[in-house]
XYZ file of C-alpha atoms in Angstrom:
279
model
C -9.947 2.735 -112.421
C -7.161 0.498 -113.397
C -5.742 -0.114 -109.913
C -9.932 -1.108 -109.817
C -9.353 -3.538 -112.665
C -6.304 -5.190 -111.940
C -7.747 -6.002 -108.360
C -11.462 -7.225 -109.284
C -9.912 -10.232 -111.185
C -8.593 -12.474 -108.063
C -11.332 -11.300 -106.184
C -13.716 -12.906 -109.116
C -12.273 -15.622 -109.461
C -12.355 -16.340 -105.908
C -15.683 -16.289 -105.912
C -16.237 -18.678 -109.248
C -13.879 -20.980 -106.966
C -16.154 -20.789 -103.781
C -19.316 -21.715 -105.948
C -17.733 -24.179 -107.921
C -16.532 -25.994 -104.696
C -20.116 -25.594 -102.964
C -21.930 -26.678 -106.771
C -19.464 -29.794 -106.363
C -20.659 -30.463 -102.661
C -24.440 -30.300 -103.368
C -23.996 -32.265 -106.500
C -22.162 -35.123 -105.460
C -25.166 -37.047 -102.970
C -26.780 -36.717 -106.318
C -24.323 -37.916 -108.648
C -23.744 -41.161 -105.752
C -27.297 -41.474 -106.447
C -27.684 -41.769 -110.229
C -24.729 -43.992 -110.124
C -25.310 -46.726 -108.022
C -28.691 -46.761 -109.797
C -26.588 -48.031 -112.724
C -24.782 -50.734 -110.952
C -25.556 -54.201 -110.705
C -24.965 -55.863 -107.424
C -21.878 -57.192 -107.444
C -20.603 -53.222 -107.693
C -22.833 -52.129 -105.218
C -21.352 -54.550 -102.602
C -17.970 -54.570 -103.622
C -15.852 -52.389 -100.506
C -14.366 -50.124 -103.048
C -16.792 -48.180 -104.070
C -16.662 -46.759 -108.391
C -18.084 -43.696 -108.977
C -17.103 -42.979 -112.640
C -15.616 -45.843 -114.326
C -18.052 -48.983 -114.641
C -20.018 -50.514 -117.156
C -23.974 -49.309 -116.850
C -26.603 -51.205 -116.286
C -30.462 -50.778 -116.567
C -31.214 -54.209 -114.789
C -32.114 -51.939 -111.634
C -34.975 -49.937 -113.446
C -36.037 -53.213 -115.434
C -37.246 -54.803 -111.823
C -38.478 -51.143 -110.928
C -40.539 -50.992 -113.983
C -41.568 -54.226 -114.941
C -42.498 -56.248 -111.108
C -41.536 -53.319 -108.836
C -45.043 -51.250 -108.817
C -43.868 -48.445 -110.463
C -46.568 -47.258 -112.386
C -49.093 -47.396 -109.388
C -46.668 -45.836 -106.925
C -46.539 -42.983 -109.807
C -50.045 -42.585 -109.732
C -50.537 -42.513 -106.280
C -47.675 -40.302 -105.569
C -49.476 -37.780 -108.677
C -52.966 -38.089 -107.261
C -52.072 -37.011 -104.082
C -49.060 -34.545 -104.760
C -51.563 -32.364 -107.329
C -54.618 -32.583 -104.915
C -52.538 -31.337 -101.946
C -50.841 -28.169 -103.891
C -54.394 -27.316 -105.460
C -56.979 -27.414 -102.660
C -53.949 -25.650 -100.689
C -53.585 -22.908 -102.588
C -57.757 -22.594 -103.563
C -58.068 -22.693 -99.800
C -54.703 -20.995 -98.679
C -55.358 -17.860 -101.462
C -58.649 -17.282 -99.937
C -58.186 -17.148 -96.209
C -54.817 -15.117 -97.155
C -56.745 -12.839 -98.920
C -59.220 -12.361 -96.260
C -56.695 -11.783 -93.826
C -54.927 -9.350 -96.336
C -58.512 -7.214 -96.572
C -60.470 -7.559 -93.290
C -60.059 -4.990 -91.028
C -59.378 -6.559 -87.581
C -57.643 -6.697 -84.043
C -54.782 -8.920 -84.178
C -55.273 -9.699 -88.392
C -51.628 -9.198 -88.556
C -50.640 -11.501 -85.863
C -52.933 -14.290 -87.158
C -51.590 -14.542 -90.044
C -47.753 -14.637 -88.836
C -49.076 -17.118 -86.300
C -50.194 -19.926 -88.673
C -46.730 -20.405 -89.341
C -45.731 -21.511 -85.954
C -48.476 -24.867 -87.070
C -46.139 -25.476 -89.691
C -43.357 -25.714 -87.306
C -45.168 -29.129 -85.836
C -42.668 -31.579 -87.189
C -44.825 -34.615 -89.233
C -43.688 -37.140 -87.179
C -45.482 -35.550 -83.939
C -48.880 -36.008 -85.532
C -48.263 -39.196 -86.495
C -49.760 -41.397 -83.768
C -52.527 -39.330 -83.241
C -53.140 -39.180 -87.363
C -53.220 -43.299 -87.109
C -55.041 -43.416 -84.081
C -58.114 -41.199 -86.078
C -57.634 -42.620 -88.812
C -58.310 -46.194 -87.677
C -60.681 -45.217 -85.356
C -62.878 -43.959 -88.501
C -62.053 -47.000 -90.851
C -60.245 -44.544 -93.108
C -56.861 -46.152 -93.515
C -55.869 -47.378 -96.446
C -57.494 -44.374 -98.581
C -55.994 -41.182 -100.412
C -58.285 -38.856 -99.744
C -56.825 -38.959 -96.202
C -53.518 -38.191 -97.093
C -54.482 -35.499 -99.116
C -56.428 -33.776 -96.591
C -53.286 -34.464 -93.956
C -51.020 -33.028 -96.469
C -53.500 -29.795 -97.237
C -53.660 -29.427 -93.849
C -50.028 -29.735 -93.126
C -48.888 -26.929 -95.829
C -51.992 -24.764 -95.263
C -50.508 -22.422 -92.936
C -47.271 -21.800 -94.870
C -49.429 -21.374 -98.142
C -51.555 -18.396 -95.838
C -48.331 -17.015 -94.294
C -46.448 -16.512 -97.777
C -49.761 -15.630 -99.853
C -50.566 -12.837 -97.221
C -47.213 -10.751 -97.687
C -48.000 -11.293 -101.467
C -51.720 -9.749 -101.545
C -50.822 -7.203 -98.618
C -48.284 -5.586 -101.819
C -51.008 -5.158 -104.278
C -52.806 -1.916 -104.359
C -56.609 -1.904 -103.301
C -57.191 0.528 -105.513
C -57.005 -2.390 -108.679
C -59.975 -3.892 -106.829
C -61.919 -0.618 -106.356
C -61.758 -0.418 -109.758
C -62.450 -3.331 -111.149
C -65.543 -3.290 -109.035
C -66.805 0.129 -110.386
C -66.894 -1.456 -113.589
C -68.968 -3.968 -112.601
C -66.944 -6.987 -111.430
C -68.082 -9.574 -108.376
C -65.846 -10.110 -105.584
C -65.503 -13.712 -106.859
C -64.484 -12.004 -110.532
C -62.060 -9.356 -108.652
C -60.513 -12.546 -107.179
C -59.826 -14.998 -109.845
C -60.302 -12.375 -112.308
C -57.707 -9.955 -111.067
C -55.754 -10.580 -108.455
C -55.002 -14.470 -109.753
C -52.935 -12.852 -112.255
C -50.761 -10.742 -109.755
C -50.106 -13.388 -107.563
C -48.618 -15.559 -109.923
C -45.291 -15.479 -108.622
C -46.888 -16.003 -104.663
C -48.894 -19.149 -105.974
C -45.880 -20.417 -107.823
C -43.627 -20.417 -105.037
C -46.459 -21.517 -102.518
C -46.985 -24.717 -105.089
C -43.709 -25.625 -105.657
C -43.271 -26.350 -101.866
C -46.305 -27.769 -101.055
C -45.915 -29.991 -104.323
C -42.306 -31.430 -102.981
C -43.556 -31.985 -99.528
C -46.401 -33.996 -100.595
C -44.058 -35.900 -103.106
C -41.469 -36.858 -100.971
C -43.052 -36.956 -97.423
C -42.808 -40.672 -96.008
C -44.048 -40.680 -92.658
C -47.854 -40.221 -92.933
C -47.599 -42.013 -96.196
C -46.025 -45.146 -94.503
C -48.799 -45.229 -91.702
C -52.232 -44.133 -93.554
C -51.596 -45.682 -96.698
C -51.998 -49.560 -97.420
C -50.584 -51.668 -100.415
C -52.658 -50.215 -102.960
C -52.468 -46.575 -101.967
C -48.577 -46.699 -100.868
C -46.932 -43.487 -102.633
C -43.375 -43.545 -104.356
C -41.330 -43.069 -100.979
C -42.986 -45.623 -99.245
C -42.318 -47.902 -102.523
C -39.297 -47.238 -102.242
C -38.696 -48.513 -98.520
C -39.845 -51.383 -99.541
C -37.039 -52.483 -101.210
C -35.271 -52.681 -97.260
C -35.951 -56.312 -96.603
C -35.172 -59.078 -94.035
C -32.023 -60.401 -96.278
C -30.474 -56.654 -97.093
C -30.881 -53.553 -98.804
C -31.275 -53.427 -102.289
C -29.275 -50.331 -102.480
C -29.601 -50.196 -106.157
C -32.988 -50.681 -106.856
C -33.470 -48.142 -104.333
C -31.791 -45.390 -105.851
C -32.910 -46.130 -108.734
C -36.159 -45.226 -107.386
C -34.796 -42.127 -105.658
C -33.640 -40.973 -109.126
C -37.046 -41.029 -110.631
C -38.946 -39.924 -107.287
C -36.728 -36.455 -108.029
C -37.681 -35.637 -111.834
C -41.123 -34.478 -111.565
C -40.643 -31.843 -108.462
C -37.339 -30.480 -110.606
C -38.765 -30.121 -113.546
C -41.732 -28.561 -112.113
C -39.313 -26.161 -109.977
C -37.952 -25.512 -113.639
C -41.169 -24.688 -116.060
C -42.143 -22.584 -112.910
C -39.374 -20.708 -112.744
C -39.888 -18.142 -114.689
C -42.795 -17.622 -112.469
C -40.878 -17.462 -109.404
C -38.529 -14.675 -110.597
C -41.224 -12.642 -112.152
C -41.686 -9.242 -110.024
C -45.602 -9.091 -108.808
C -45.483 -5.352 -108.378
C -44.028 -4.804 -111.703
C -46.864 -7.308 -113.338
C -49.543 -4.622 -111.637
C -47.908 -1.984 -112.577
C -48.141 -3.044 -116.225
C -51.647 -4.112 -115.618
């Protein structure tokens, strides 16, 4: 035991050191980030770049605020990123918990399969997204991009929701049923509940790729529809890059998927067979 002790200290430390190290590596895009959003342009263009020691400045989220089309981005970028995540997981909780229940040939392999749609990189469908889109007159209108985005995160939603519902035990619907309940009640009623931690998890991504996805927002969305990403490219113009105002924008684009990653945390890390065991 104390040859035990005296050799776990190093060993632990070590290991604080490794995380610290990778902590500093992730962290410090995002720290570049939130600085030069408090520069003015002189620092920005200066060759030396300062990280730490400068004098902050809010000029850059003044002009973001004030004549940069925030606060229409922002609702754009909310409209769709909450319509996406909910009619995926309405949609994506059903068909994953019809695959979960029905009893047929191949069930199993369908669901794994509607991953390999997911694997379609967005930039693949985007010609043939603009090419339908104008062909229909549809450009220029959010409900498009909110039923390309449903339709992009659909089959991860069904892939992760069916391992989820395949773990809870039929015999909480049997019973619930004896005592009177309709599918539809078993569904919202009881299983909703257990697959808290599923839907979380399923939300969270499908929220941040409809946030932050630029590609299908740049082509199907027009100058009143454009989302915060594609506000943000804007500020890439014929004379330069406005490399302040830009991050700027980055800075703000990140808050709302991180703090929805943190309120649904607790969520996340919640065991789902536990919860139904409790039940």
């Amino acid at each position: 035991m104390a040859a035990r002790q005296i050799s776990n200290p190093p060993g632990i430390w070590g290991h604080y050191g490794a995380l610290i190290v990778l902590a500093l590596i992730t962290l410090t895009p995002i720290w570049v980030m939130v600085a030069t959003g408090f520069k003015d342009d002189v620092l920005v263009q200066q060759k030396e770049p300062v990280w730490f020691f400068f004098f902050p400045t809010l000029e850059n989220y003044d002009y973001i605020m004030t004549r940069g089309k925030f606060d229409r981005y922002l609702w754009n970028s909310t409209i769709v990123g909450v319509s996406a995540t909910f009619l995926t997981l309405l949609s994506g909780g059903l068909c994953a918990y019809a695959l979960a229940r029905m009893e047929f040939r191949g069930r199993v392999l369908v669901a794994n399969s509607t991953l390999l749609v997911r694997m379609v990189p967005p930039a693949v469908l985007a010609v043939p997204a603009f090419a339908m889109v104008i062909n229909f007159s549809l450009n220029n209108d959010l409900a498009v991009l909110i039923f390309f985005y449903t339709a992009l995160n659909l089959p991860f939603a069904i892939w992760l929701l069916f391992g989820f519902y395949k773990q809870i035990p039929v015999e909480l619907e049997e019973a619930a049923i004896v005592d009177g309940a309709t599918p539809l009640q078993v569904f919202f009623r009881v299983l909703m509940p257990l697959m808290k931690s599923g839907y979380a998890v399923a939300g969270i991504f499908t929220f941040r790729i409809a946030w932050n996805e630029f590609i299908l927002a740049l082509l199907l969305t027009g100058r009143t529809t454009r989302t915060l990403p594609v506000g943000a490219a804007g500020f890439i113009t014929d004379t330069g890059v406005e490399w302040g105002r830009i991050m700027a924008m980055g800075t703000l684009i990140v808050i709302p998927p991180l703090l929805f990653t943190f309120f649904a945390a607790r969520q996340i890390i919640a065991g789902m067979t536990a919860g139904a065991v409790k039940g």
